[in-house]
Structure formats: C-alpha cells, structure tokens
Steps between C-alpha positions, in 0.01 A plus 500: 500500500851400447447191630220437310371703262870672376352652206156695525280681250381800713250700342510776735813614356479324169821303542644230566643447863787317602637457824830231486812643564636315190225616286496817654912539437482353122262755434717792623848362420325414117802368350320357145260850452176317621440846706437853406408780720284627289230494728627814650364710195161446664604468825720803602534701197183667524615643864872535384607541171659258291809354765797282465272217634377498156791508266705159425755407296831758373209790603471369830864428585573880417263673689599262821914611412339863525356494814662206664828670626370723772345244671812292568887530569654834577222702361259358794754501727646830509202714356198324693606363759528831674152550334349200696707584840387835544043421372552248747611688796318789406193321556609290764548851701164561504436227716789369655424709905105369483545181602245363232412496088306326232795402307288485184329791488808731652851285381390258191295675325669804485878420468543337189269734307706796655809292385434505172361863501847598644695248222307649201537887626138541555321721776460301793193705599314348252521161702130508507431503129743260478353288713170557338639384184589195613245415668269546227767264265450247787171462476442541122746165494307340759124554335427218478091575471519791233410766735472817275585764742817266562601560141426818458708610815779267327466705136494826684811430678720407158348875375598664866867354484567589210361861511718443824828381396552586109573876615746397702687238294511774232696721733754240585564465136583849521694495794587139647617506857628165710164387568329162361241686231780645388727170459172414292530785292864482379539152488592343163562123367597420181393817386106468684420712726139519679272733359278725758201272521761200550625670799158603636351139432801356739486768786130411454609121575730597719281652723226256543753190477751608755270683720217201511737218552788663751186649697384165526819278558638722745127479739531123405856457652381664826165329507688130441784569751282624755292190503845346542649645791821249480547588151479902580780474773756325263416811212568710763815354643616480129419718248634308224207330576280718335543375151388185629180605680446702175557185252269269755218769455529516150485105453226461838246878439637621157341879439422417164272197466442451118629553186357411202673419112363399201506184305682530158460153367320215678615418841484189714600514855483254798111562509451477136470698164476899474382616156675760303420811557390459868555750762661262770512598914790415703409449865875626630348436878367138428864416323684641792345254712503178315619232694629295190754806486550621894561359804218587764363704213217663802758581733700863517841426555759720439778236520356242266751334261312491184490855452792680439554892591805520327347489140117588629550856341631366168353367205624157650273518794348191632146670611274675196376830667744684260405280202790343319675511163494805256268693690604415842424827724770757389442692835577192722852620620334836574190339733794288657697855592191663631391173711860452627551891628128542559454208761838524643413917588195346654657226713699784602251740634244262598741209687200352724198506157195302597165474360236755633306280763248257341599637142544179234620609213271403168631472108244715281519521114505307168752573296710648754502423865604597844369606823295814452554646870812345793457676776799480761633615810846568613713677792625782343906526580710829442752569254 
C-alpha cells in the first residue's frame, strides 16, 4: 500500500486510508486546518462522553492547560512516581519466588489501570470493572463489522461510569484531597474550570487510553527484546536504555495502530485527493515502517540513529504512536514513567527472563495492538 496504492478508499470503515509517514505526519501535525477530529463524535463519544479529543481551537487549548500539569514536571514526579513504584512492586510480589508468569495477563494488564486508579483516588478493588470498561471501549473502537452486542456493551459502559464516577467527583468537590480527581476538580484557567461530566468524560479516556496502550507497549517491549537476546543484555546492563527499547517499540509494534481525522476542506496527499468532509485513517504502524523515512524500517533495533529517544516522548517525536501536533498524547510522559520503573522492577526480579518453551509471541487487535498472552520463565533470586 504505501508503495503503491498510498491513498485507499476502504469501505469497510468508510474512510479513506493512508499509510506514508509524510502523509500520515501532515495529517496529524495539520498546520493549514485541513484536519478535524471530529470524527471522534461518532467514534468515541458514544462510549465516553464528549473528551478533549474533540474540542479545538481557544476551547481546546484550555481544557489541555487544565489537565496537562499533573502529567509532567514536579507534579508527576513527586506525586506519581511513588504511585507507579509501589502498583509495580506490589504486583511484581505476587510472582517474583515462582519462577514463572504471563506477563500480560498478571504485570501489563493490570499495572497501568491500577496506576491510574491509585492517581485519580479511586478503589483499587474495582480493578475488574475497570478493566471491564475498557475492554468494552476497546472493542466498541475496533467494530469494525457493526456488531450490536459490541455497541451496546460500549453504551452501557458510558451509563456504568458515570453512575460510577459522578458520586465520587461530587465528593471531591466537597472535600479535595492530593489525589489526581481531585487536581481535576479544583483546577482553574482563565477562569474555566471542568464541569462534572468534563471530568468523568477524561477519567473515562483516561482509563481506556492509558490502560490499552501501556498494557500493550510494555508486553511489546518484552516480546521484541526477547526475540533479541543481544539487545535484552545491553537494557539490562544499562538501564538508561530503557527509553530506547521503549521509543524502538513505539516506532517498530506501536499499541495503537490507527487514528483517524476528518477532512475539512479538500485534501490531496502523495496518493491523491481526499474530499471534504471525509473521515480519513492513519495507518501509524505502516508509517513507522516506511523505508522512504527509516533506515531498516523491518528491523528492531534499539540503537538505530534515525530515531531519537531524547524527544520520542515529546510533541517533537520522530515516530507517530503518540500522534503529533495539538493533540499529541497528553499522557505520553506518564506511559514513559510507568514503562521506565515498570520494566526496570522487572529486570530486577526476573534477571535470567526467557520465553516459556516453544511460546512465539503473536500481535492481536485492530485499533490497538499487542501480544494478548507472554508467558516467561525466570530463576527466582532473593531480596
């Protein structure tokens, strides 16, 4: 296709597909206001609410100074850092004298929802509705053959969360503590301040977003650098190497695998002309390998040169998996934190990881992507 065929109507999903990286980066970065994202009124609102994904302009450059600061500087640092530190070792505990775990099913894709349970002051025991939740957001994104019972489980869930969560954000109103919802609650810009179905609408996101793609990203890491042994042993010998293996997986198995705009105005790209008013389909995973932009584009190497790690987790990144311009992921400094602390704990306790004998791991998904199960063994070490 990108060689080829660069620009595809796909009736399927009633868009128009494009899988360059320059195409797929003009698109995002948008610099003339070709692009809208108001496909996402259709596409996420019915499971969500009405999300900062949506908003542009003065609107949209509000909400993201309302909610923006506790995922970066000292706010991340010294209030969730500690969060991260202590979901990942409490997990890691359970398993860390067996000797073997699915890192998927028992590390990925419980740590980052019980992250941002923790962050936002929510009961942790509820990781299974959580998790429900999401999973149900998942799929209603990925739907791509109208299943009903698909949609329905998606509508119920945006009635469940909020019967859920709008009890609770009225209580912090009442009486904020030092926890994110709270943060939510109080904060004010330019006189704005969220208003309760705001906040529920981006703990909604929240949820699904940065539990979906960590989950993934973190199974991916493992899954790439265990099929590269050499690769493995320089991440463990240096940790600062982490960010690198973490960049490399976003550019080489990204968790998220599309994301789709809308056409304001007619378009032409590379492959030809999009109409106005045209839902348009960014393959992020096809971009990430074009060879007109990368090196080896098929090959996982953590110590390429034309990908930087230094500005991967910025709006300046070189890769797309976060998107780019004014809605580039505002959680990406967070997913880097929990990556960072979350492999490096599991390095730690599991210094001799291998793959479960004749295991291989296997990508599953649409939208999002990852390895579903990674099954390893280890020798468990004391301490």
């Amino acid at each position: 296709m990108r060689d080829d065929e660069p620009l595809i109507w796909h009736e399927a999903t009633n868009s128009y597909i494009v899988s360059r990286y320059e195409d797929v980066e003009r698109v995002f970065k948008d610099k003339k206001g070709e692009f809208s994202t108001e496909n996402y009124d259709w596409q996420i609102e019915p499971v969500h609410g009405r999300t900062i994904l949506q908003l542009s302009g003065r609107e949209h450059a509000v909400r993201r100074a309302l909610v923006a600061p506790a995922f970066r500087g000292s706010d991340l640092r010294d209030k969730f850092l500690p969060v991260i530190e202590r979901n990942s070792r409490e997990l890691i505990d359970r398993f860390r004298t067996t000797g073997s775990v699915d890192l998927v099913t028992d590390y990925a894709s419980r740590f980052p929802v019980n992250v941002i349970a923790d962050m936002l002051g929510l009961d942790k025991s509820d990781y299974d509705r959580f998790h429900g939740w999401y999973t149900a957001v998942i799929a209603f994104l990925g739907n791509l053959s109208g299943d009903q019972e698909v949609i329905r489980a998606g509508e119920r869930t945006r009635v469940e969360f909020a019967e859920y969560m709008l009890p609770i954000i009225r209580e912090r109103r009442e009486a904020p503590g030092d926890d994110l919802l709270s943060v939510l609650c109080t904060a004010e810009v330019d006189g704005v301040r969220m208003s309760d179905e705001d906040i529920k609408a981006f703990c909604s996101l929240l949820l699904a977003a940065g539990g979906e793609t960590t989950d993934k990203a973190i199974a991916a890491i493992f899954a790439n650098l265990l099929r590269h042994p050499d690769q493995l042993a320089a991440v463990r010998a240096d940790r600062e190497l982490i960010s690198r293996a973490f960049a490399e997986t976003l550019r080489y198995t990204p968790p998220v695998h599309m994301i789709m705009r809308q056409s304001t105005t007619e378009v032409t790209l590379s492959g030809g002309t999009i109409p106005a008013g045209s839902t348009v389909t960014c393959l992020i995973g096809a971009a990430n390998r074009d060879g007109n932009r990368y090196r080896d584009p098929d090959s996982f190497d953590i110590f390429r040169e034309d990908l930087a790690a230094t500005n991967a987790f910025s709006a300046a990144a070189d890769h797309l998996a976060f998107a780019l311009g004014r809605h580039f992921c505002v959680g990406a400094l967070l997913a880097k934190a929990e990556v960072e602390i979350g492999v490096g704990q599991l390095l730690d306790a599991m210094p001799d990881i291998r793959l479960a004998d004749g295991f291989d791991p296997a990508e599953h998904g649409v939208f999002t992507r990852g390895p579903q199960s990674l099954p390893v063994r280890f020798t468990p070490i004391s301490g």
